[in-house]
Each structure stands twice: as C-alpha cells, then as structure tokens.
Amino acid sequence: MRSDGRSRTQLRKIRVVKNYTKYAEGCCLIESGQTRVLCAATVEEGVPPFLKNTGNGWVTAEYGMLPRSCSSRIKRNDTGGRVHEIQRLIGRSLRSVVDRGQLGERTVKVDCDVIQADGGTRTAAITGGFIALALALKRLKKQKVLKNIPLKDYVAAVSVGIVEGELLLDLNYEEDSRADVDMNVVMLGRGDFVEVQGTAEREPFSKAQAGQMLTLAQEGIQDLIRIQKRHLGALLP
Amino acid sequence: MRSDGRSRTQLRKIRVVKNYTKYAEGCCLIESGQTRVLCAATVEEGVPPFLKNTGNGWVTAEYGMLPRSCSSRIKRNDTGGRVHEIQRLIGRSLRSVVDRGQLGERTVKVDCDVIQADGGTRTAAITGGFIALALALKRLKKQKVLKNIPLKDYVAAVSVGIVEGELLLDLNYEEDSRADVDMNVVMLGRGDFVEVQGTAEREPFSKAQAGQMLTLAQEGIQDLIRIQKRHLGALLP
Amino acid sequence: MRSDGRSRTQLRKIRVVKNYTKYAEGCCLIESGQTRVLCAATVEEGVPPFLKNTGNGWVTAEYGMLPRSCSSRIKRNDTGGRVHEIQRLIGRSLRSVVDRGQLGERTVKVDCDVIQADGGTRTAAITGGFIALALALKRLKKQKVLKNIPLKDYVAAVSVGIVEGELLLDLNYEEDSRADVDMNVVMLGRGDFVEVQGTAEREPFSKAQAGQMLTLAQEGIQDLIRIQKRHLGALLP
Amino acid sequence: MRSDGRSRTQLRKIRVVKNYTKYAEGCCLIESGQTRVLCAATVEEGVPPFLKNTGNGWVTAEYGMLPRSCSSRIKRNDTGGRVHEIQRLIGRSLRSVVDRGQLGERTVKVDCDVIQADGGTRTAAITGGFIALALALKRLKKQKVLKNIPLKDYVAAVSVGIVEGELLLDLNYEEDSRADVDMNVVMLGRGDFVEVQGTAEREPFSKAQAGQMLTLAQEGIQDLIRIQKRHLGALLP
Amino acid sequence: MRSDGRSRTQLRKIRVVKNYTKYAEGCCLIESGQTRVLCAATVEEGVPPFLKNTGNGWVTAEYGMLPRSCSSRIKRNDTGGRVHEIQRLIGRSLRSVVDRGQLGERTVKVDCDVIQADGGTRTAAITGGFIALALALKRLKKQKVLKNIPLKDYVAAVSVGIVEGELLLDLNYEEDSRADVDMNVVMLGRGDFVEVQGTAEREPFSKAQAGQMLTLAQEGIQDLIRIQKRHLGALLP
Amino acid sequence: MRSDGRSRTQLRKIRVVKNYTKYAEGCCLIESGQTRVLCAATVEEGVPPFLKNTGNGWVTAEYGMLPRSCSSRIKRNDTGGRVHEIQRLIGRSLRSVVDRGQLGERTVKVDCDVIQADGGTRTAAITGGFIALALALKRLKKQKVLKNIPLKDYVAAVSVGIVEGELLLDLNYEEDSRADVDMNVVMLGRGDFVEVQGTAEREPFSKAQAGQMLTLAQEGIQDLIRIQKRHLGALLP
C-alpha cells in the first residue's frame, strides 16, 4: 500500500472542472490527487512565420508554476531548462492529434499553469491540455469557423516509475523523489505511443523493466482517456 | 442600476477561500464578483541587505496575471511598468499595518496571482493579501516563533470612480474602461488612509469630487474589513 | 522655518533654461532649488501600433537619473519599478492636456533626465516636461506642420506632505525622507486635478488632511503655471 | 542500403582525437560520420550551493553549436529550449556513472561544442563527453588529487529511428528529418539504460516497435563502448 | 578655414565647470565647442574581486549618452559595442596615470554622460574625466584619507583626422562624418602616448600620415593639459 | 631568442585549412602557432535596414571563444565589451577591402570562433576571416551570382609590442601578458593601414617607438598576405 492508500497500479483521483475561467476559448482545471493544473486554450488567427502560406495551423503550449505551488517558494517567471523541456513536450504531444490542415492557418496556444504541485504536473498538463484544446476546437466548429473538429485521436499522459524495486503508476511528489527510475509516457486513444521519456534517477533499468513500465502506463492512460471522453462527449467521428 | 445589477454604492459579492493551496504559510483565494486573485504568503528567515542587523522584518508583494486571466491573452511573465507599480502599491499597503520590530528579521512575501480579471485586481490583491499575511503571522504565533501577532491594524482597498458623471463604488472592467476618473483607495481599520491614487483617465476632477470619492471609498472599505474580521477571528488585542 | 529658509507654503526657487540643448524639438532645463531636470521633447512621425489609422497622436515620457545625481551613486540604466511608475505618471499627465486628434499620427517623446536630485524630481519633470512639449508643438505650428498648437490647457505638478505634523509645500529630499505623508498632485490651469497620489510613508492620514493637502497643492501649482506662462508666451486661444 | 552506404544496423564511422586542445583537463574531438563535436572537461574545486558540505562532487554539461555548424547559419548564443533539454540530458547521463562521493567536493564541467552537425549531435556529445570526463579524472588520479578514478561504468549513446517503416541505427540529418520515430538511448557498459527518449515525429509507435528500437540501440552502444575502451585503456577495476 | 571658423590645427573652445553637481566626490562639466560631457567621480571603499588583498586600488569609467544628446534621438540605455569600447578606453586612459598602490583598496568610478554630442565625446570624456578624478583624489588627501595625491602624470585626449586630404585637429561631428581617417590619441603630460586608435573610415593611410597625425595630436593635447593645470592647481610634486 | 624559439621579427608558423567545415559558403581554419580560429563566411540575400535600396552590400563579423579555448574556462556566451570591440574591428577591417556596390544588396557574415587561444586571436581572425570571405565571394562568382569578385585588395593583421624594452612581432599569450605596449595593426596589400590600435598596458610609448612598431608590423603583414595569396590563387585583376 502506498502513502496515499493507493494500490501499485492505481491512478490518483482525477477531477476535471470545465470552463473554470470565463475568457479562454477552451479551459479546464484538472486535479490529479493534490496536483492542480489550470489549462487554458487561446485561439489566434495566423501562424508563426515558418508556416505562413502552407495552409496548416499550429498548436503550442506554455507551462508555468505559481511561485507558491511548491513546498518552498520558487522564483516568479523562472523559465530555466526544465520549463522549456516540459512545454516542448506538451506542445509535441498535443500536435500529434491535431489535423493541422483542417485547422487552417490558426494557432492554438495552451497555457498550463500549475496551481499546486504534487508530482506529475507535466502529465496532468497534457491530459488536461487536451481537454482545453478539444473544447476550443469544438467551439470553433459550433461557431462554424471550422467545418469539422480537426482532431485525429485523444491523447493523455501518465508517469510510471520504479521505487524501491516496486513498479508504481502515477507517482506523487514523495514517491517521485525516492524513485530509481521515472518514466513519462504519452499515448493516443488507439494505444500507440507519441512520447516515452524514461530517466534513471538512481539505478539504470533493463529492457524487461522498460517493457513492464510501458504496459503499466498503457493501462493508466486508457483510464485517463475514458475520463476525457466522459467530459468531452462525442468528439471524433 | 449598473450592468451587474448593483446600486452605485454597492460592493461586488466577495468570496474568500482560506488555505486554497496547501503549501503557503498563509493563503486565500479572494473573489470580488468575477475577479479572482490567489494570495499566498511565504515566510522566510532573513531580510534584504538594507535591513540586516536592524532587528526589523520586511513584507513585500509580487503580482502576476495568468496569461488567459483576461479577455485577450497576455504575454507570460510580462513585468512591465504596470506590474511594478501594482506590486509596489500592495507591498507598501501591507507594510503599513505590520509591526516590523515585532516581526524580527524575517521576510514575508505575498504573491498575488490573478486567475481571472474583471477590474479591481490590485485592490482585491490588497484585501486578500492582508488575509494571507495575517494567516501566516497567526501560524507563526501558534508555532511560538512569535510571541504576538505583529499587526497594528486591518487594511483593505477598493476602487471608486466617476463614470458618465456618476460616482460609483468598486468598478468592474466594463465600468473602469468607460470611467472619467479612477481612484484606488487603501484604508486602515481605524478609518485613515494609507494610499490614495486618483487618475483622470478622461476628465479632470475637482476638489469636491475628490472628497466625495474618498467618502464613498471609506464606506466600501469598512465593509471589506468587516469581511476580513469574519474570516480571521480575533487578531488584534 | 524650514531648513532652506522657506515658509511652510512656499515653493523652492524655480529656474527654467529654454533650449538648453540644441537638437531636441523642444527642450528645457528646469531647476527647483537643488533639483535639476533636463526635459527634451522629440517629435517622430507615426504612432504605436494600437493607434495606427485612428488619426490620433501619442505623447509618452521616459525618466532617468544620472548615476551621480544622488548622494550615493546609483547603478546606470537601472529601470526598476520606481522608474516605470514615474514615467507612466509623467506620460499620463502630459497626455491629459494634448488634443491628440489635432496632433495627428505623430508621437512626442519627452525625456526627463535628472542631473541632480533633491526631492520632487517627478513633479519637476512634469512641470518642465510640459514646457519642452509646448516648445516642440509651437515649433510644429511655426513650421506649418500643424495648423494649431494642439494643447487644451497647462499642466504642472508639485508635492505636498506632512512632516512632524506640519503641512509643507514642495518637499526637498531631507524633508521627504522625514515625511509621514507624501502626496504628488498634478493639476491643470483651470484648477482641476489629473493625478493625486498620496502615500502614508509613516502615519496614515485623515480625510480632512487629504483636503488640506489638495488645497495647498493647488496654490503651489497655480504659481508654477504662472511661471510656465511667462516662459511660453501666448499658447492657448 | 542507406544514402551513405551503411546497412540498417550499422553505426557511422567514429573518429576520436584525444587532447584536441591543450588547456582542458580532459578533451576529445569526436566525429561520427560528418557530425563533429568538441568535448572539453574542466575541473573546478567546489560545488554548487545545494551540495556544499555533503562531501559529494558534481558533474554538469553545456552544449553549444557554432553558428555555421549547420546548413543555414544559426544565431550565435541561442540558448532556447532545445539547448537546455540537450545539456540536461548530457549532464544526467554523465553523472550516472560517476561516484560523486569519491570525486569529493569538485565540479567537472563538460563543454560539448558542435563544430559540424549532421544528426546525432547529442548522442555524440554523450559518447565523447564521457571520454573527456574520463581523461580528466585519470589526470586527477595521476596528479594524486584522487586515489581512484571515481567512475562506476562506461556510458555512451546512440539514436535509433523508424524511417519509412524501416528500423535504422544512428540516423544522419537527412534520415532524421524524414523519420516517423526518433529515439535517443543512453546505456551503461553493463547493458542497462539510463535514458530512453522516444518521440513520434510523424507516426506513433507500438510497444513492439519500442522494444525493437531498444534492442538495436543496445547493439550500437556496445560498439561505441568498445571504441571508448580502446581509447581510454584500463579505467575501471 | 573650417565650418566653425577654426584653422586646421586649432582646438575648439574648451570650457570647464568644476563641481557642476554637488554630490560627486569630484565633478566637472567639460565643453569642447558644442560637445558637452558631464564627468563625475565616485569613490567607493573596496575593489573588484580580482584585486582583493593586493593593496591596489581600481579606476574604472562608464559612458552614456542622454537620449536627445544627438541630432536624432537614440534609445535610452543602449549599451551596444560602441559604448563598451569607449568606456574601456576611458578606463584604461585614466588608470595609466594613477598610482594604484598609493590609492589603496579603493575604487574610483568616473561616469561620463554626454549632454550634447558634436564629435569628440570620448576624448572630451578622457580630458574631463581626468579633472573629475583629480578633484576626487585631492579631496581624499584633504580629508587625510590619503597622504599623497596618487597621480603620476596628467592625461588628456584629442582626435585628429584626414578630411578631403587635409590633416585636421579636433574634428567636430560634421568633419568626422566626412573623414577618410579618424584617430583618437591619448597622451600623458610628459608627451608619451597611452592609446593610439586610428581607423580608416574611407581611405587607408600611410606610415607618413600616421606620423603627421601623431605630431598634430601631441600639440593639441599639450594645450589641453595646460587647461587642466589651470583648473587643478598644484597637483603633482 | 623568444620562449618559442623565434627571432624578434619572426611570425609564428601559419597553417590554413580551407573548407574545414562543409556548410559555410567560405571557410578556413587558421592556426598561428598555438592559436586556432575557425572562420566561416555566410552569404545572405538582403542587407540591414540602413542600407535598403542603396544597391550596396554589407559585411559584418562575429567573434566568440569556446569556453575552454583558454587556460581557465570562460563563461559560455559571454559577450562583454572585449568581444564587441573585437568583432567591430574585424568587421571594419573586412569591409575596407570590399567593393560593396559590386557585392549588391547581400550580407556576408564572417563568424570567427576561437578553438584555442594563445595570443593574437583578433589578428588571426582578420587574416583568416579575409580568406573565408574571399572563398565565399569566389563561389558567388563561380555560381554566376556575381560578375566579378568584389574585392579591392587583400587585408591581414598582426600584433607588435614592446616587451622588456624589446620590439617583438606577433606576440603569443605569455609575451602579451608581460608587454608594456601592445599594438594591433591591420594593413592592405598595397601597404597602407586601415587600423592601428596601440595601447600602453604598462609603460607609455614615444612617437619614435610608434614608428618602429608600424614598420615591423608592415613586414609581418606582407608575409601574411603572401600566404593568403598562396591559398587563394588569382583573386584580383
């Protein structure tokens, strides 16, 4: 049994509040246990220079932490390497499910702001960011700006890790800080991976362990996508 | 009657959620109508260089807006002149009620992050920031780090303005953008002012109008301090 | 009697040197006692993006201090919160008297550089900045770029304060550093206010005191506008 | 057959020039086909603040590209997200084989500068960076600063990918730009992984494909470690 | 005859106002024709890290231009390559005459701020900067902080150039912008050079021309040092 | 005899590797003794704003040092005053030989990156930068983008100095750090100077010494230009 009472292969409790703020074209507050991330999608006409006149749209993400989202205060507006790494991961993950030709020359920016951090903020940002993105795209369809919702699949993410020899799903902060291996996995609704990032924080891992982690992550992400579907209703044909 | 149904001299509905996040030494989410500000107080041992070995503590504030707290997205981490101006105002206002000698060589940083902006974010940040500060100081007393709560009075703030010739209390964004005059007033529990910042956005104002605005602000702030007292319980001797 | 021999309600000696430097479209060196500020107005064709194709012009200000304008050297190019706050105040004050439609799509930048600081640099910058601005606009009329001088009124500023219980006009640095309350007031020629910024540095102030400060500031600013008129000649219809 | 004549499972030709420059404590120029990276290890006494008085040392990496290392010139000193991501990866990989207790309170900084880029610069930087690090540590032992070489294992890295359905080892730039999946793998001499970073650039990948990529990477890295051993001689007990 | 009526070998009119501002330890306003530079020397206890515990002092300079010191406004706080180059030149020139052992572990910072620019600002800054520095050092002796004035010689600077084939002393802006060659020369009282910086802006120059320029510069600088002596009185033993 | 066995008037051994990297339009690695600089010329269509529609091209240079090119590691991406000064010098020197009208509205950027520093990096960058520039321009002619090679002359550079009373050509780092005077000289093939920058690091120098240094530099640069000619073949009519 884990410190918060979960079994080894159990996700934390997920709570999704759609349209948590009123201005964003798509928005949700996602909570995964004590981790809370506000995801807000902004739609802007136009694309970055490298896409001009290609007919394709763009999806990008930004990630931030409120200064006191952590146990000790972090400097405001700190955008070091970790932040860049995370927002690039979120952006690639969300782009993997968007039909950018159908989107047309528009940019969707998904802001993921961590209100409270207890491990797994980047995976919560992907899972919640997809909901915010989908809500914004649904609205564009409803407003008849787009004919179809330009999504090819669902996408969600979870972490898995090895802590004291045990394989665990969805690590909280306390588990993450003791983990030998930490792996973030991003997967589509159809079960294929778009990102696998495994890091041996203390002990290297074998190919067999890599396989076990991927299997466990698959099960967790299937649950997350079920939750996404519940909140988003019919989205894909 | 105003667009949101209030009378000219009525505050928006205030909602205070204490301890909205779990890590800060003192924290509240304050909502004033549609404006929502998360205030988090962090206590750190030590003071800035200019206070070393004086025996006095320091209180400072930082202010930020989430990128999609506004109707159109603002650039992340934008800390132009407006932000500096606001956080200096919040800091001065909070310091005005702290007995810095009793606090000792400690620093309290109050982060005020705007989740949703609908006018009056700086005054909500002062009113809510005081609650976060007071909660942090109560905790220090409870932990016996401090013998007394080093507060001399309550402090809260409100805006008043002149819109199409009418004197209004607590402007929302739509009113603020039409105002001829906009005045932010910060006042203590005992009824004296610590800050008065009146700006003629369109039309200059007379001394008589200045007096009327101060009177209206006093009434509004008295209500706000009543709310602070309800949430904070016995605080001052 | 005050340290420099003035009565409580007396301005410091004002000296204005028009066209102190040769390049600016309008320029003056203003001295208020030991405070010396060089104000230079630059006229540029075009306006910031948010005003394009509106037919309106723009007026903005920048404020700086030479490193050794103060008793201890300040870091060169330091543009922290105080500088932003001051240059925004100067800009708003100057804009309040400009008919931006008559100015047309032009920008006037007023640089206010403190050569020597002895209290009241921001108010001297407003009073002197108006002279530089007016000289630049007169030149545009003389060059037949403009048909009329696009000014609606005069504008000047002064500080008032409460020092050891005494109400004082136009505080110098030594007085300012002992003041309980410090209020900067910006007023038009017709006697109405465009900015009132009162701060309780040590002791809060009552509504009655606020009124007395405004009255004293009005008298001081009337004198300053008399001096502006003497240097600028016929300006308004 | 691939564009440069290799089989699907063949590494590019590796060339290592030890001590390419004269000042660094350890240095090598590593060439992998047309990719050329200069790796230079600097030893400094002392550690970052978070390690002070722990008795442990630190190993970190920086990564840069010369402006014309690429087919089109890149801006000098561009340290966006990609650079941060890469240098964090190199640093973690090198730290995974260092016995930081035996190193003591010293810092080794490994600078990896790309002279010419043709795909696989980050993996070449890890493979070559290890050689530079090992040379620096050997020197410390020779100088009797250290009693033992504080290394626990060898570490090297390679990329694998899926290009038009084919599994390929060690992608060059042209292959990388057409790849559906790109995976960077970092492995120890004993065959366990320290980093696995797989990204679906175009098409997601299955668990079976993930396993095949890991197997192919293992074979490639074993070859690279054989080359490291040839250049470094007896290193580990 | 030149545009301002001077002969080819004549300096512009020099005007020196000592103690132009009241706070600096040493200060002068130097005017060379229409060029006006305010030089202010600040004395601070302590030296930069690389001089700690050597017993030697440090002298450094900073150079800035007010935004409207030029015919078209320059961006405030612009510290590009030109500014760095100039302040390094001023610093080296002033250090060349200071006995840094006698100065002891103190730093003198000389701020050179251009009020109005009409060519030759860097040489005026050296000539005036020396006066500000000497005044500050005299004061230290008078205050008995130093036993002797730690100066070894006078130092001053002038520009020479070749304009349409003519050798000219002390170029103003209009001449400088037409010059084929522009040379800044820094010389000691005893007639030896500390800096010679000649640049062919349009046409290269021969060794014979280099010699002629140095001779002409020597004569000009001798005049400048005579002026320094007149303002500084007895300075050297 | 000097520490590296040279006579007083002897250059260090020069080695030039043309096309050291494959992407740049013109490229050479130049070695002068232990000093190694990689020079890469990039040709881009278009010119900076101040040259638009003038029909003239632009040539500019950037200079950098790899972190471990020096005996102690320097901070990556450090672009302080020294770097600006050097790259401005290189740029001016290269522009002095280019017929910018014949080049047309194109920009050539010459990146000079120091791989190993042992004195004389800026002069090696000029001598090698010219080769890279000439190779790029030859290629433009070969590609029939240009009708002629738009070069007016060769340009190269060397340092001379006075070390313990001795006049030395081409100082290495150890000599440079003991020098009383250090002079960088840039000269054309026809024997005229484009830049002379002499600095008295310790002892001022007389006009006679200035003359001797220029003579010695002339001889050294003539040798360098002979080497340039050998590598570049027929270049000028």
mmCIF file of C-alpha atoms in Angstrom, chain A residues 1-182:
data_model
loop_
_atom_site.group_PDB
_atom_site.id
_atom_site.type_symbol
_atom_site.label_atom_id
_atom_site.label_comp_id
_atom_site.label_asym_id
_atom_site.label_seq_id
_atom_site.Cartn_x
_atom_site.Cartn_y
_atom_site.Cartn_z
ATOM 1 C CA MET A 1 0.000 0.000 0.000
ATOM 2 C CA ARG A 2 1.229 3.469 -0.904
ATOM 3 C CA SER A 3 1.398 6.518 1.350
ATOM 4 C CA ASP A 4 -1.900 7.798 -0.019
ATOM 5 C CA GLY A 5 -3.610 4.407 0.212
ATOM 6 C CA ARG A 6 -3.498 3.518 -3.481
ATOM 7 C CA SER A 7 -2.531 0.158 -4.917
ATOM 8 C CA ARG A 8 0.612 -0.038 -7.100
ATOM 9 C CA THR A 9 -1.343 0.181 -10.334
ATOM 10 C CA GLN A 10 -3.935 2.765 -9.344
ATOM 11 C CA LEU A 11 -4.240 6.329 -10.640
ATOM 12 C CA ARG A 12 -4.807 9.208 -8.246
ATOM 13 C CA LYS A 13 -8.337 10.607 -8.144
ATOM 14 C CA ILE A 14 -8.921 12.820 -11.210
ATOM 15 C CA ARG A 15 -11.215 15.838 -11.063
ATOM 16 C CA VAL A 16 -11.918 17.977 -14.110
ATOM 17 C CA VAL A 17 -13.668 21.390 -13.944
ATOM 18 C CA LYS A 18 -14.501 22.556 -17.464
ATOM 19 C CA ASN A 19 -14.596 26.302 -18.216
ATOM 20 C CA TYR A 20 -13.002 27.146 -14.861
ATOM 21 C CA THR A 21 -12.306 30.662 -16.157
ATOM 22 C CA LYS A 22 -14.557 32.578 -18.486
ATOM 23 C CA TYR A 23 -12.288 34.153 -21.097
ATOM 24 C CA ALA A 24 -10.354 31.279 -22.694
ATOM 25 C CA GLU A 25 -11.773 29.650 -25.809
ATOM 26 C CA GLY A 26 -11.311 26.311 -24.043
ATOM 27 C CA CYS A 27 -10.389 25.801 -20.420
ATOM 28 C CA CYS A 28 -10.258 23.207 -17.676
ATOM 29 C CA LEU A 29 -8.876 22.838 -14.195
ATOM 30 C CA ILE A 30 -7.513 19.319 -13.827
ATOM 31 C CA GLU A 31 -6.711 17.823 -10.450
ATOM 32 C CA SER A 32 -4.834 14.591 -10.054
ATOM 33 C CA GLY A 33 -4.723 13.963 -6.317
ATOM 34 C CA GLN A 34 -3.141 17.093 -4.855
ATOM 35 C CA THR A 35 -1.705 18.233 -8.214
ATOM 36 C CA ARG A 36 -3.789 21.020 -9.742
ATOM 37 C CA VAL A 37 -3.161 22.471 -13.212
ATOM 38 C CA LEU A 38 -5.195 25.164 -14.949
ATOM 39 C CA CYS A 39 -5.214 24.610 -18.731
ATOM 40 C CA ALA A 40 -6.450 27.402 -20.996
ATOM 41 C CA ALA A 41 -6.535 27.291 -24.788
ATOM 42 C CA THR A 42 -6.358 30.516 -26.783
ATOM 43 C CA VAL A 43 -7.197 30.604 -30.485
ATOM 44 C CA GLU A 44 -5.457 33.213 -32.595
ATOM 45 C CA GLU A 45 -5.728 33.820 -36.311
ATOM 46 C CA GLY A 46 -2.391 33.403 -38.091
ATOM 47 C CA VAL A 47 0.607 31.124 -37.690
ATOM 48 C CA PRO A 48 4.330 31.517 -36.974
ATOM 49 C CA PRO A 49 6.451 32.659 -39.961
ATOM 50 C CA PHE A 50 7.673 29.153 -40.897
ATOM 51 C CA LEU A 51 4.068 28.084 -41.593
ATOM 52 C CA LYS A 52 2.826 31.127 -43.500
ATOM 53 C CA ASN A 53 1.019 30.228 -46.710
ATOM 54 C CA THR A 54 1.181 26.495 -46.060
ATOM 55 C CA GLY A 55 -2.496 26.205 -45.157
ATOM 56 C CA ASN A 56 -1.515 24.451 -41.924
ATOM 57 C CA GLY A 57 -2.226 25.578 -38.377
ATOM 58 C CA TRP A 58 -0.090 25.379 -35.261
ATOM 59 C CA VAL A 59 -0.559 24.214 -31.687
ATOM 60 C CA THR A 60 1.855 25.190 -28.974
ATOM 61 C CA ALA A 61 1.971 25.127 -25.181
ATOM 62 C CA GLU A 62 3.388 27.153 -22.344
ATOM 63 C CA TYR A 63 3.928 25.858 -18.846
ATOM 64 C CA GLY A 64 4.367 27.794 -15.629
ATOM 65 C CA MET A 65 4.266 27.271 -11.898
ATOM 66 C CA LEU A 66 2.800 29.772 -9.454
ATOM 67 C CA PRO A 67 5.522 30.843 -7.015
ATOM 68 C CA ARG A 68 3.923 29.045 -4.105
ATOM 69 C CA SER A 69 2.642 25.979 -5.936
ATOM 70 C CA CYS A 70 5.503 24.090 -4.277
ATOM 71 C CA SER A 71 6.534 23.329 -0.769
ATOM 72 C CA SER A 72 9.195 26.033 -0.909
ATOM 73 C CA ARG A 73 8.580 29.184 -2.922
ATOM 74 C CA ILE A 74 10.093 29.255 -6.405
ATOM 75 C CA LYS A 75 11.196 32.443 -8.148
ATOM 76 C CA ARG A 76 8.454 34.021 -10.244
ATOM 77 C CA ASN A 77 8.889 33.782 -14.010
ATOM 78 C CA ASP A 78 11.707 31.289 -13.784
ATOM 79 C CA THR A 79 11.998 29.774 -17.225
ATOM 80 C CA GLY A 80 15.067 27.621 -16.986
ATOM 81 C CA GLY A 81 15.756 24.402 -18.824
ATOM 82 C CA ARG A 82 13.116 22.337 -17.034
ATOM 83 C CA VAL A 83 10.291 24.643 -18.086
ATOM 84 C CA HIS A 84 11.419 24.655 -21.712
ATOM 85 C CA GLU A 85 11.688 20.886 -21.747
ATOM 86 C CA ILE A 86 8.178 20.487 -20.332
ATOM 87 C CA GLN A 87 6.428 22.942 -22.610
ATOM 88 C CA ARG A 88 8.070 21.445 -25.675
ATOM 89 C CA LEU A 89 6.832 18.007 -24.558
ATOM 90 C CA ILE A 90 3.261 19.276 -24.047
ATOM 91 C CA GLY A 91 3.283 21.042 -27.408
ATOM 92 C CA ARG A 92 4.523 17.983 -29.350
ATOM 93 C CA SER A 93 2.008 15.749 -27.595
ATOM 94 C CA LEU A 94 -0.964 17.967 -28.429
ATOM 95 C CA ARG A 95 0.157 18.496 -32.027
ATOM 96 C CA SER A 96 0.300 14.718 -32.523
ATOM 97 C CA VAL A 97 -3.519 14.516 -32.544
ATOM 98 C CA VAL A 98 -4.371 17.662 -34.475
ATOM 99 C CA ASP A 99 -5.133 17.646 -38.174
ATOM 100 C CA ARG A 100 -3.273 20.876 -38.883
ATOM 101 C CA GLY A 101 -4.535 21.101 -42.438
ATOM 102 C CA GLN A 102 -8.149 21.085 -41.241
ATOM 103 C CA LEU A 103 -7.300 23.641 -38.564
ATOM 104 C CA GLY A 104 -6.091 26.051 -41.239
ATOM 105 C CA GLU A 105 -3.780 28.985 -40.588
ATOM 106 C CA ARG A 106 -4.721 29.392 -36.933
ATOM 107 C CA THR A 107 -2.670 28.998 -33.766
ATOM 108 C CA VAL A 108 -3.919 27.407 -30.581
ATOM 109 C CA LYS A 109 -1.815 28.249 -27.515
ATOM 110 C CA VAL A 110 -2.435 26.076 -24.488
ATOM 111 C CA ASP A 111 -1.318 27.648 -21.200
ATOM 112 C CA CYS A 112 -0.761 25.128 -18.434
ATOM 113 C CA ASP A 113 -0.341 26.828 -15.073
ATOM 114 C CA VAL A 114 0.396 24.760 -12.013
ATOM 115 C CA ILE A 115 -1.669 25.961 -9.043
ATOM 116 C CA GLN A 116 -0.419 23.200 -6.759
ATOM 117 C CA ALA A 117 2.312 20.667 -7.488
ATOM 118 C CA ASP A 118 2.447 17.175 -6.047
ATOM 119 C CA GLY A 119 4.220 15.225 -8.805
ATOM 120 C CA GLY A 120 3.029 14.551 -12.333
ATOM 121 C CA THR A 121 2.399 18.169 -13.327
ATOM 122 C CA ARG A 122 3.612 17.680 -16.904
ATOM 123 C CA THR A 123 1.453 14.607 -17.498
ATOM 124 C CA ALA A 124 -1.587 16.307 -15.917
ATOM 125 C CA ALA A 125 -0.891 19.288 -18.200
ATOM 126 C CA ILE A 126 -1.016 17.019 -21.267
ATOM 127 C CA THR A 127 -4.184 15.215 -20.167
ATOM 128 C CA GLY A 128 -5.927 18.476 -19.183
ATOM 129 C CA GLY A 129 -4.393 20.451 -22.045
ATOM 130 C CA PHE A 130 -6.046 18.075 -24.475
ATOM 131 C CA ILE A 131 -9.431 18.789 -22.873
ATOM 132 C CA ALA A 132 -8.888 22.566 -23.132
ATOM 133 C CA LEU A 133 -7.753 22.184 -26.735
ATOM 134 C CA ALA A 134 -10.744 19.998 -27.635
ATOM 135 C CA LEU A 135 -13.181 22.456 -26.014
ATOM 136 C CA ALA A 136 -11.680 25.321 -28.019
ATOM 137 C CA LEU A 137 -11.899 23.324 -31.261
ATOM 138 C CA LYS A 138 -15.494 22.307 -30.521
ATOM 139 C CA ARG A 139 -16.350 25.962 -30.068
ATOM 140 C CA LEU A 140 -14.744 26.825 -33.417
ATOM 141 C CA LYS A 141 -16.940 24.193 -35.033
ATOM 142 C CA LYS A 142 -20.044 25.447 -33.214
ATOM 143 C CA GLN A 143 -19.232 28.969 -34.397
ATOM 144 C CA LYS A 144 -18.923 27.496 -37.886
ATOM 145 C CA VAL A 145 -15.363 28.761 -38.193
ATOM 146 C CA LEU A 146 -14.403 25.131 -38.807
ATOM 147 C CA LYS A 147 -16.457 22.513 -40.584
ATOM 148 C CA ASN A 148 -15.088 19.600 -38.541
ATOM 149 C CA ILE A 149 -13.287 19.267 -35.244
ATOM 150 C CA PRO A 150 -9.703 18.852 -36.511
ATOM 151 C CA LEU A 151 -8.713 16.070 -34.121
ATOM 152 C CA LYS A 152 -7.420 12.654 -35.114
ATOM 153 C CA ASP A 153 -7.446 10.967 -31.710
ATOM 154 C CA TYR A 154 -7.379 11.505 -27.931
ATOM 155 C CA VAL A 155 -4.077 11.947 -26.138
ATOM 156 C CA ALA A 156 -3.214 11.635 -22.453
ATOM 157 C CA ALA A 157 -0.157 11.020 -20.312
ATOM 158 C CA VAL A 158 0.948 9.466 -17.068
ATOM 159 C CA SER A 159 4.149 8.743 -15.203
ATOM 160 C CA VAL A 160 5.346 5.316 -14.106
ATOM 161 C CA GLY A 161 8.379 4.555 -12.010
ATOM 162 C CA ILE A 162 10.393 2.086 -10.012
ATOM 163 C CA VAL A 163 10.534 2.889 -6.308
ATOM 164 C CA GLU A 164 12.453 0.555 -4.027
ATOM 165 C CA GLY A 165 12.155 -2.187 -6.620
ATOM 166 C CA GLU A 166 8.391 -1.790 -7.000
ATOM 167 C CA LEU A 167 6.724 -0.745 -10.249
ATOM 168 C CA LEU A 168 4.303 2.137 -9.498
ATOM 169 C CA LEU A 169 1.734 4.000 -11.598
ATOM 170 C CA ASP A 170 1.266 7.792 -11.341
ATOM 171 C CA LEU A 171 3.908 8.856 -8.826
ATOM 172 C CA ASN A 172 3.177 11.640 -6.371
ATOM 173 C CA TYR A 173 5.947 14.005 -5.294
ATOM 174 C CA GLU A 174 7.085 11.959 -2.341
ATOM 175 C CA GLU A 175 7.330 8.800 -4.469
ATOM 176 C CA ASP A 176 8.998 10.628 -7.334
ATOM 177 C CA SER A 177 11.722 11.939 -5.040
ATOM 178 C CA ARG A 178 12.579 8.388 -3.968
ATOM 179 C CA ALA A 179 12.280 6.791 -7.433
ATOM 180 C CA ASP A 180 15.143 4.894 -9.095
ATOM 181 C CA VAL A 181 13.501 5.281 -12.481
ATOM 182 C CA ASP A 182 10.894 7.792 -13.624
#
